[in-house]
PDB file of C-alpha atoms and ligand atoms in Angstrom:
ATOM      1  CA  MET A  25       0.000   0.000   0.000  1.00  0.00           C
ATOM      2  CA  GLU A  26       1.296   3.456  -0.858  1.00  0.00           C
ATOM      3  CA  ARG A  27       0.150   5.115   2.361  1.00  0.00           C
ATOM      4  CA  LYS A  28      -0.095   3.706   5.888  1.00  0.00           C
ATOM      5  CA  PRO A  29      -3.610   2.306   6.213  1.00  0.00           C
ATOM      6  CA  LEU A  30      -6.069   3.838   8.646  1.00  0.00           C
ATOM      7  CA  ILE A  31      -9.031   2.311  10.445  1.00  0.00           C
ATOM      8  CA  VAL A  32     -11.513   4.693  12.064  1.00  0.00           C
ATOM      9  CA  ALA A  33     -13.990   3.218  14.545  1.00  0.00           C
ATOM     10  CA  ASN A  34     -17.138   5.344  14.655  1.00  0.00           C
ATOM     11  CA  TRP A  35     -19.164   4.282  17.670  1.00  0.00           C
ATOM     12  CA  LYS A  36     -22.049   6.626  16.805  1.00  0.00           C
ATOM     13  CA  MET A  37     -24.601   6.494  19.689  1.00  0.00           C
ATOM     14  CA  TYR A  38     -24.427   2.718  20.104  1.00  0.00           C
ATOM     15  CA  LEU A  39     -22.790   2.307  23.512  1.00  0.00           C
ATOM     16  CA  SER A  40     -23.488   3.504  27.052  1.00  0.00           C
ATOM     17  CA  ALA A  41     -20.684   5.271  28.901  1.00  0.00           C
ATOM     18  CA  LYS A  42     -19.858   2.105  30.800  1.00  0.00           C
ATOM     19  CA  GLU A  43     -19.877  -0.020  27.650  1.00  0.00           C
ATOM     20  CA  SER A  44     -17.664   2.455  25.779  1.00  0.00           C
ATOM     21  CA  ILE A  45     -15.049   2.269  28.506  1.00  0.00           C
ATOM     22  CA  LEU A  46     -15.148  -1.528  28.644  1.00  0.00           C
ATOM     23  CA  VAL A  47     -14.918  -1.823  24.859  1.00  0.00           C
ATOM     24  CA  ALA A  48     -11.994   0.601  24.697  1.00  0.00           C
ATOM     25  CA  GLN A  49     -10.116  -1.068  27.551  1.00  0.00           C
ATOM     26  CA  SER A  50     -10.448  -4.529  26.124  1.00  0.00           C
ATOM     27  CA  PHE A  51      -9.668  -3.290  22.599  1.00  0.00           C
ATOM     28  CA  VAL A  52      -6.373  -1.607  23.504  1.00  0.00           C
ATOM     29  CA  LYS A  53      -5.318  -4.686  25.480  1.00  0.00           C
ATOM     30  CA  MET A  54      -5.692  -6.876  22.395  1.00  0.00           C
ATOM     31  CA  LEU A  55      -3.536  -4.664  20.179  1.00  0.00           C
ATOM     32  CA  ARG A  56       0.016  -5.548  19.284  1.00  0.00           C
ATOM     33  CA  ASP A  57       2.322  -3.362  17.266  1.00  0.00           C
ATOM     34  CA  GLU A  58      -0.110  -3.023  14.340  1.00  0.00           C
ATOM     35  CA  PRO A  59       1.153  -1.525  11.051  1.00  0.00           C
ATOM     36  CA  VAL A  60      -2.132   0.384  10.790  1.00  0.00           C
ATOM     37  CA  ASP A  61      -3.163   3.791  12.155  1.00  0.00           C
ATOM     38  CA  ILE A  62      -6.179   3.473  14.438  1.00  0.00           C
ATOM     39  CA  ILE A  63      -8.663   6.110  15.568  1.00  0.00           C
ATOM     40  CA  ILE A  64     -11.665   5.572  17.811  1.00  0.00           C
ATOM     41  CA  SER A  65     -14.553   7.993  17.867  1.00  0.00           C
ATOM     42  CA  PRO A  66     -16.875   7.795  20.872  1.00  0.00           C
ATOM     43  CA  SER A  67     -19.613  10.255  21.848  1.00  0.00           C
ATOM     44  CA  TYR A  68     -18.593  13.593  23.352  1.00  0.00           C
ATOM     45  CA  PRO A  69     -18.911  12.722  27.066  1.00  0.00           C
ATOM     46  CA  LEU A  70     -16.459   9.853  26.619  1.00  0.00           C
ATOM     47  CA  LEU A  71     -13.673  11.800  24.904  1.00  0.00           C
ATOM     48  CA  SER A  72     -11.762  12.539  28.082  1.00  0.00           C
ATOM     49  CA  ALA A  73     -11.946   8.928  29.309  1.00  0.00           C
ATOM     50  CA  MET A  74     -10.897   7.643  25.858  1.00  0.00           C
ATOM     51  CA  LYS A  75      -7.914   9.947  25.821  1.00  0.00           C
ATOM     52  CA  GLU A  76      -6.798   8.437  29.115  1.00  0.00           C
ATOM     53  CA  ILE A  77      -7.380   4.848  28.003  1.00  0.00           C
ATOM     54  CA  CYS A  78      -5.506   5.404  24.728  1.00  0.00           C
ATOM     55  CA  GLU A  79      -2.560   7.239  26.292  1.00  0.00           C
ATOM     56  CA  GLY A  80       0.650   5.336  25.620  1.00  0.00           C
ATOM     57  CA  THR A  81      -1.005   3.204  22.909  1.00  0.00           C
ATOM     58  CA  SER A  82      -0.994   3.807  19.161  1.00  0.00           C
ATOM     59  CA  VAL A  83      -4.728   4.549  19.197  1.00  0.00           C
ATOM     60  CA  GLU A  84      -5.879   8.133  18.662  1.00  0.00           C
ATOM     61  CA  VAL A  85      -9.251   9.702  19.419  1.00  0.00           C
ATOM     62  CA  ALA A  86     -11.703  11.582  17.203  1.00  0.00           C
ATOM     63  CA  ALA A  87     -14.836  13.562  17.986  1.00  0.00           C
ATOM     64  CA  GLN A  88     -17.881  12.571  15.918  1.00  0.00           C
ATOM     65  CA  ASP A  89     -18.613  16.172  14.961  1.00  0.00           C
ATOM     66  CA  ILE A  90     -18.128  19.815  15.976  1.00  0.00           C
ATOM     67  CA  HIS A  91     -20.229  22.948  15.541  1.00  0.00           C
ATOM     68  CA  PHE A  92     -19.214  25.146  12.633  1.00  0.00           C
ATOM     69  CA  LEU A  93     -18.798  28.208  14.888  1.00  0.00           C
ATOM     70  CA  GLU A  94     -16.212  28.744  17.616  1.00  0.00           C
ATOM     71  CA  SER A  95     -18.813  29.484  20.305  1.00  0.00           C
ATOM     72  CA  GLY A  96     -22.268  30.913  20.846  1.00  0.00           C
ATOM     73  CA  ALA A  97     -25.829  30.365  22.044  1.00  0.00           C
ATOM     74  CA  TYR A  98     -26.285  26.858  20.603  1.00  0.00           C
ATOM     75  CA  THR A  99     -27.787  24.669  23.309  1.00  0.00           C
ATOM     76  CA  GLY A 100     -26.825  21.034  22.979  1.00  0.00           C
ATOM     77  CA  ASP A 101     -24.079  21.653  20.435  1.00  0.00           C
ATOM     78  CA  VAL A 102     -20.379  21.114  21.046  1.00  0.00           C
ATOM     79  CA  SER A 103     -17.621  23.466  19.930  1.00  0.00           C
ATOM     80  CA  VAL A 104     -14.143  22.720  18.705  1.00  0.00           C
ATOM     81  CA  GLY A 105     -12.764  24.393  21.831  1.00  0.00           C
ATOM     82  CA  GLU A 106     -14.642  21.902  23.990  1.00  0.00           C
ATOM     83  CA  VAL A 107     -13.111  18.862  22.287  1.00  0.00           C
ATOM     84  CA  LYS A 108      -9.674  19.965  21.265  1.00  0.00           C
ATOM     85  CA  ASP A 109      -7.918  19.005  24.508  1.00  0.00           C
ATOM     86  CA  PHE A 110      -9.033  15.409  24.036  1.00  0.00           C
ATOM     87  CA  VAL A 111      -8.808  14.645  20.318  1.00  0.00           C
ATOM     88  CA  ARG A 112      -6.455  14.893  17.359  1.00  0.00           C
ATOM     89  CA  HIS A 113      -9.202  14.213  14.829  1.00  0.00           C
ATOM     90  CA  VAL A 114     -12.828  14.995  14.092  1.00  0.00           C
ATOM     91  CA  ILE A 115     -15.338  13.379  11.738  1.00  0.00           C
ATOM     92  CA  VAL A 116     -17.237  15.973   9.710  1.00  0.00           C
ATOM     93  CA  GLY A 117     -19.928  15.627   7.069  1.00  0.00           C
ATOM     94  CA  HIS A 118     -21.102  12.193   8.182  1.00  0.00           C
ATOM     95  CA  SER A 119     -24.300  11.367   6.317  1.00  0.00           C
ATOM     96  CA  GLU A 120     -26.188  11.040   9.614  1.00  0.00           C
ATOM     97  CA  ARG A 121     -25.253  14.647  10.455  1.00  0.00           C
ATOM     98  CA  ARG A 122     -26.153  15.751   6.944  1.00  0.00           C
ATOM     99  CA  LYS A 123     -29.507  13.933   7.163  1.00  0.00           C
ATOM    100  CA  TYR A 124     -30.642  14.546  10.752  1.00  0.00           C
ATOM    101  CA  HIS A 125     -28.911  17.829  11.550  1.00  0.00           C
ATOM    102  CA  GLY A 126     -29.058  19.644   8.248  1.00  0.00           C
ATOM    103  CA  ASP A 127     -25.326  19.768   7.569  1.00  0.00           C
ATOM    104  CA  THR A 128     -24.936  21.152   4.057  1.00  0.00           C
ATOM    105  CA  ASP A 129     -21.757  21.077   1.952  1.00  0.00           C
ATOM    106  CA  GLU A 130     -21.246  24.683   3.063  1.00  0.00           C
ATOM    107  CA  ILE A 131     -21.463  23.766   6.757  1.00  0.00           C
ATOM    108  CA  VAL A 132     -19.156  20.770   6.275  1.00  0.00           C
ATOM    109  CA  ALA A 133     -16.613  23.099   4.655  1.00  0.00           C
ATOM    110  CA  LEU A 134     -16.848  25.502   7.618  1.00  0.00           C
ATOM    111  CA  LYS A 135     -16.373  22.653  10.109  1.00  0.00           C
ATOM    112  CA  THR A 136     -13.346  21.378   8.188  1.00  0.00           C
ATOM    113  CA  LYS A 137     -11.778  24.824   8.206  1.00  0.00           C
ATOM    114  CA  LEU A 138     -12.464  25.373  11.882  1.00  0.00           C
ATOM    115  CA  ALA A 139     -10.977  21.993  12.812  1.00  0.00           C
ATOM    116  CA  LEU A 140      -7.801  22.759  10.840  1.00  0.00           C
ATOM    117  CA  LYS A 141      -7.540  26.200  12.410  1.00  0.00           C
ATOM    118  CA  ASN A 142      -7.585  24.485  15.801  1.00  0.00           C
ATOM    119  CA  GLY A 143      -4.945  21.913  14.934  1.00  0.00           C
ATOM    120  CA  ILE A 144      -7.391  19.019  14.535  1.00  0.00           C
ATOM    121  CA  HIS A 145      -7.330  16.674  11.548  1.00  0.00           C
ATOM    122  CA  PRO A 146     -10.703  16.441   9.815  1.00  0.00           C
ATOM    123  CA  ILE A 147     -12.032  13.134   8.476  1.00  0.00           C
ATOM    124  CA  VAL A 148     -14.454  14.374   5.856  1.00  0.00           C
ATOM    125  CA  CYS A 149     -17.263  12.017   4.821  1.00  0.00           C
ATOM    126  CA  VAL A 150     -18.757  12.258   1.364  1.00  0.00           C
ATOM    127  CA  GLY A 151     -21.226  10.025  -0.420  1.00  0.00           C
ATOM    128  CA  GLU A 152     -24.339   9.899  -2.539  1.00  0.00           C
ATOM    129  CA  SER A 153     -27.843   8.799  -1.512  1.00  0.00           C
ATOM    130  CA  PHE A 154     -29.501   5.753  -3.021  1.00  0.00           C
ATOM    131  CA  GLU A 155     -31.641   7.913  -5.340  1.00  0.00           C
ATOM    132  CA  GLU A 156     -28.589   9.843  -6.499  1.00  0.00           C
ATOM    133  CA  HIS A 157     -26.771   6.584  -7.078  1.00  0.00           C
ATOM    134  CA  GLU A 158     -29.644   5.097  -9.061  1.00  0.00           C
ATOM    135  CA  SER A 159     -30.043   8.200 -11.204  1.00  0.00           C
ATOM    136  CA  GLY A 160     -26.343   8.172 -12.129  1.00  0.00           C
ATOM    137  CA  ALA A 161     -25.546  11.359 -10.189  1.00  0.00           C
ATOM    138  CA  THR A 162     -22.766   9.897  -8.011  1.00  0.00           C
ATOM    139  CA  ILE A 163     -19.842  11.550  -9.792  1.00  0.00           C
ATOM    140  CA  GLU A 164     -21.479  14.941  -9.763  1.00  0.00           C
ATOM    141  CA  ILE A 165     -22.394  14.697  -6.053  1.00  0.00           C
ATOM    142  CA  ILE A 166     -18.904  13.596  -5.024  1.00  0.00           C
ATOM    143  CA  ARG A 167     -17.361  16.356  -7.099  1.00  0.00           C
ATOM    144  CA  GLU A 168     -19.546  18.981  -5.406  1.00  0.00           C
ATOM    145  CA  GLN A 169     -18.969  17.648  -1.889  1.00  0.00           C
ATOM    146  CA  VAL A 170     -15.179  17.321  -2.216  1.00  0.00           C
ATOM    147  CA  ASN A 171     -14.644  20.573  -4.082  1.00  0.00           C
ATOM    148  CA  ARG A 172     -16.757  22.531  -1.610  1.00  0.00           C
ATOM    149  CA  VAL A 173     -14.430  21.438   1.203  1.00  0.00           C
ATOM    150  CA  LEU A 174     -11.187  22.058  -0.686  1.00  0.00           C
ATOM    151  CA  VAL A 175     -12.008  25.373  -2.305  1.00  0.00           C
ATOM    152  CA  ASP A 176     -11.563  27.431   0.883  1.00  0.00           C
ATOM    153  CA  LEU A 177      -8.379  25.765   2.098  1.00  0.00           C
ATOM    154  CA  SER A 178      -4.724  26.558   1.835  1.00  0.00           C
ATOM    155  CA  LEU A 179      -2.736  23.858   0.021  1.00  0.00           C
ATOM    156  CA  LEU A 180      -0.701  23.347   3.164  1.00  0.00           C
ATOM    157  CA  ASP A 181      -3.829  22.056   4.876  1.00  0.00           C
ATOM    158  CA  PHE A 182      -4.522  19.383   2.281  1.00  0.00           C
ATOM    159  CA  PRO A 183      -2.290  16.640   3.740  1.00  0.00           C
ATOM    160  CA  ARG A 184      -4.002  17.068   7.122  1.00  0.00           C
ATOM    161  CA  ILE A 185      -7.352  15.946   5.725  1.00  0.00           C
ATOM    162  CA  THR A 186      -8.651  12.413   5.265  1.00  0.00           C
ATOM    163  CA  PHE A 187     -11.654  11.781   3.038  1.00  0.00           C
ATOM    164  CA  ALA A 188     -14.026   8.869   3.578  1.00  0.00           C
ATOM    165  CA  TYR A 189     -16.237   7.730   0.737  1.00  0.00           C
ATOM    166  CA  GLU A 190     -19.422   6.450   2.328  1.00  0.00           C
ATOM    167  CA  PRO A 191     -22.282   5.752  -0.057  1.00  0.00           C
ATOM    168  CA  VAL A 192     -25.267   6.612   2.154  1.00  0.00           C
ATOM    169  CA  TRP A 193     -27.133   3.499   1.005  1.00  0.00           C
ATOM    170  CA  ALA A 194     -24.295   1.218   2.157  1.00  0.00           C
ATOM    171  CA  ILE A 195     -24.286   2.466   5.764  1.00  0.00           C
ATOM    172  CA  SER A 196     -26.049   0.216   8.257  1.00  0.00           C
ATOM    173  CA  ALA A 197     -28.977   1.780  10.135  1.00  0.00           C
ATOM    174  CA  GLY A 198     -28.249  -0.355  13.194  1.00  0.00           C
ATOM    175  CA  PRO A 199     -27.523  -3.849  14.469  1.00  0.00           C
ATOM    176  CA  GLY A 200     -29.070  -6.503  12.241  1.00  0.00           C
ATOM    177  CA  LEU A 201     -30.085  -3.928   9.626  1.00  0.00           C
ATOM    178  CA  GLU A 202     -28.013  -4.974   6.691  1.00  0.00           C
ATOM    179  CA  ALA A 203     -27.370  -2.416   3.988  1.00  0.00           C
ATOM    180  CA  LYS A 204     -26.546  -3.035   0.345  1.00  0.00           C
ATOM    181  CA  GLN A 205     -22.861  -3.215  -0.543  1.00  0.00           C
ATOM    182  CA  PRO A 206     -21.225  -1.582  -3.537  1.00  0.00           C
ATOM    183  CA  GLU A 207     -18.810  -3.563  -5.685  1.00  0.00           C
ATOM    184  CA  ALA A 208     -15.227  -3.087  -4.518  1.00  0.00           C
ATOM    185  CA  GLN A 209     -14.294  -1.888  -7.981  1.00  0.00           C
ATOM    186  CA  GLU A 210     -17.037   0.739  -7.890  1.00  0.00           C
ATOM    187  CA  VAL A 211     -15.614   1.996  -4.584  1.00  0.00           C
ATOM    188  CA  ALA A 212     -12.100   2.100  -6.043  1.00  0.00           C
ATOM    189  CA  GLU A 213     -13.349   4.155  -8.997  1.00  0.00           C
ATOM    190  CA  ILE A 214     -14.974   6.763  -6.750  1.00  0.00           C
ATOM    191  CA  ILE A 215     -11.911   6.907  -4.503  1.00  0.00           C
ATOM    192  CA  ASN A 216      -9.801   7.412  -7.592  1.00  0.00           C
ATOM    193  CA  LEU A 217     -12.161  10.201  -8.611  1.00  0.00           C
ATOM    194  CA  ILE A 218     -11.720  11.840  -5.168  1.00  0.00           C
ATOM    195  CA  ARG A 219      -7.936  11.744  -5.718  1.00  0.00           C
ATOM    196  CA  LYS A 220      -8.353  13.346  -9.136  1.00  0.00           C
ATOM    197  CA  ILE A 221     -10.496  16.114  -7.621  1.00  0.00           C
ATOM    198  CA  ILE A 222      -7.816  16.692  -4.960  1.00  0.00           C
ATOM    199  CA  SER A 223      -5.177  16.791  -7.666  1.00  0.00           C
ATOM    200  CA  GLY A 224      -7.270  19.241  -9.699  1.00  0.00           C
ATOM    201  CA  ALA A 225      -7.516  21.497  -6.654  1.00  0.00           C
ATOM    202  CA  GLY A 226      -3.965  21.161  -5.384  1.00  0.00           C
ATOM    203  CA  GLY A 227      -1.733  19.131  -7.662  1.00  0.00           C
ATOM    204  CA  ASN A 228      -0.387  15.581  -7.524  1.00  0.00           C
ATOM    205  CA  LYS A 229       1.875  16.254  -4.585  1.00  0.00           C
ATOM    206  CA  TYR A 230      -1.160  16.532  -2.326  1.00  0.00           C
ATOM    207  CA  MET A 231      -3.145  13.816  -3.969  1.00  0.00           C
ATOM    208  CA  ASP A 232      -0.443  11.282  -3.134  1.00  0.00           C
ATOM    209  CA  LYS A 233      -0.237  12.275   0.516  1.00  0.00           C
ATOM    210  CA  MET A 234      -3.908  12.235   1.443  1.00  0.00           C
ATOM    211  CA  ARG A 235      -5.666   9.126   2.630  1.00  0.00           C
ATOM    212  CA  VAL A 236      -9.071   8.198   1.292  1.00  0.00           C
ATOM    213  CA  LEU A 237     -11.092   5.577   3.169  1.00  0.00           C
ATOM    214  CA  TYR A 238     -14.167   3.527   2.391  1.00  0.00           C
ATOM    215  CA  GLY A 239     -17.105   3.265   4.797  1.00  0.00           C
ATOM    216  CA  GLY A 240     -20.392   1.376   4.783  1.00  0.00           C
ATOM    217  CA  SER A 241     -21.191  -1.857   6.680  1.00  0.00           C
ATOM    218  CA  VAL A 242     -17.540  -2.899   6.766  1.00  0.00           C
ATOM    219  CA  THR A 243     -16.801  -6.054   8.800  1.00  0.00           C
ATOM    220  CA  ALA A 244     -13.766  -8.286   9.303  1.00  0.00           C
ATOM    221  CA  LYS A 245     -15.149 -10.455   6.507  1.00  0.00           C
ATOM    222  CA  THR A 246     -15.535  -7.659   3.942  1.00  0.00           C
ATOM    223  CA  VAL A 247     -12.772  -5.186   4.758  1.00  0.00           C
ATOM    224  CA  LYS A 248     -10.133  -6.912   2.651  1.00  0.00           C
ATOM    225  CA  THR A 249     -12.291  -6.784  -0.494  1.00  0.00           C
ATOM    226  CA  PHE A 250     -12.371  -3.001  -0.319  1.00  0.00           C
ATOM    227  CA  VAL A 251      -8.955  -2.183   1.103  1.00  0.00           C
ATOM    228  CA  SER A 252      -7.099  -4.437  -1.324  1.00  0.00           C
ATOM    229  CA  GLU A 253      -8.316  -2.213  -4.185  1.00  0.00           C
ATOM    230  CA  PRO A 254      -5.640   0.263  -5.316  1.00  0.00           C
ATOM    231  CA  GLY A 255      -5.981   3.662  -3.681  1.00  0.00           C
ATOM    232  CA  VAL A 256      -8.293   2.555  -0.840  1.00  0.00           C
ATOM    233  CA  ASP A 257      -6.325   3.475   2.288  1.00  0.00           C
ATOM    234  CA  GLY A 258      -8.512   1.920   4.968  1.00  0.00           C
ATOM    235  CA  ALA A 259     -12.017   2.012   6.353  1.00  0.00           C
ATOM    236  CA  LEU A 260     -14.401   3.990   8.492  1.00  0.00           C
ATOM    237  CA  VAL A 261     -16.276   1.355  10.462  1.00  0.00           C
ATOM    238  CA  GLY A 262     -19.515   1.886  12.391  1.00  0.00           C
ATOM    239  CA  GLY A 263     -21.466  -1.022  13.900  1.00  0.00           C
ATOM    240  CA  ALA A 264     -18.730  -3.663  13.625  1.00  0.00           C
ATOM    241  CA  SER A 265     -16.251  -1.421  15.445  1.00  0.00           C
ATOM    242  CA  THR A 266     -18.199  -1.543  18.710  1.00  0.00           C
ATOM    243  CA  LYS A 267     -17.110  -5.142  19.319  1.00  0.00           C
ATOM    244  CA  PRO A 268     -13.439  -5.225  20.371  1.00  0.00           C
ATOM    245  CA  ALA A 269     -12.627  -8.633  18.858  1.00  0.00           C
ATOM    246  CA  GLU A 270     -14.244  -7.694  15.545  1.00  0.00           C
ATOM    247  CA  LEU A 271     -12.416  -4.366  15.450  1.00  0.00           C
ATOM    248  CA  VAL A 272      -9.096  -6.110  16.090  1.00  0.00           C
ATOM    249  CA  ALA A 273      -9.955  -8.654  13.374  1.00  0.00           C
ATOM    250  CA  ILE A 274     -10.621  -5.801  10.916  1.00  0.00           C
ATOM    251  CA  ILE A 275      -7.267  -4.226  11.769  1.00  0.00           C
ATOM    252  CA  ARG A 276      -5.445  -7.573  11.344  1.00  0.00           C
ATOM    253  CA  GLU A 277      -7.071  -8.149   7.941  1.00  0.00           C
ATOM    254  CA  VAL A 278      -5.796  -4.765   6.809  1.00  0.00           C
ATOM    255  CA  ALA A 279      -2.371  -5.402   8.369  1.00  0.00           C
ATOM    256  CA  LEU A 280      -2.010  -8.449   6.110  1.00  0.00           C
ATOM    257  CA  LEU A 281      -2.152  -6.155   3.087  1.00  0.00           C
ATOM    258  CA  VAL A 282       0.714  -3.929   4.240  1.00  0.00           C
TER     259      VAL A 282
HETATM  260  P1  PGA B  16     -21.551   1.110   9.404  1.00  0.00           P
HETATM  261  O1  PGA B  16     -21.297   2.679   9.566  1.00  0.00           O
HETATM  262  O2  PGA B  16     -20.215   0.452   9.331  1.00  0.00           O
HETATM  263  O3  PGA B  16     -22.329   0.715  10.648  1.00  0.00           O
HETATM  264  O4  PGA B  16     -22.352   0.928   8.167  1.00  0.00           O
HETATM  265  C1  PGA B  16     -20.312   3.313   8.834  1.00  0.00           C
HETATM  266  C2  PGA B  16     -20.411   4.790   9.052  1.00  0.00           C
HETATM  267  O5  PGA B  16     -21.515   5.318   9.121  1.00  0.00           O
HETATM  268  O6  PGA B  16     -19.397   5.469   9.206  1.00  0.00           O
END
């Protein structure tokens, strides 16, 4: 693989506080010296505990989102300043934030910029809906979403961003709710397109440095299919990442490809 692979575990709102701590503790215990970068992303109240659990391990922590403004009268929201002592990364533009919280491409771009300004690495999710996919609009949607993020940034910021291609229709809606899966080759084509868009915005130098992940119902059984495609640098894993043994199995599958 050209770049060091990355696995991001997005725990969404699946676990209680107690469960999150138990999962994290048992997960870090199982890790050896893995040739894979690993990030776990619990809910906000767990960030401080995760930072402690991951200290001295190779695992880093991400917030699942941030508000697009530094501060203000936004009850229930969380600012970058409130998370930045605990995390090195933040997920922005996840389809569940776009769908349930009205995050537009514009807002995702603002969040990306704010994260970078605060020294946090954004993991920017992009992806088309099922209808967009069926109507053949995928390329256009991805182009819009990626370009909107890059257009406002300095080239120096490019290598600090990770993109995750997550077709909305491939993301599981919860345990036991299986989603459709794209063909691995289809994923590789879109990830290649994302690289071309990056190159169009900033040149090849940046394109080669930035990691682009796949996300959508990834498990230990399926991860290899996607990550063995050229240009796919790892995975953003939701449901399957909440079980420590499964998460370790995903990481080991990817490690075999290094
Ligand atoms: P999933 O979630 O692996 O449960 O489909 C992926 C994601 O939403 O990031």
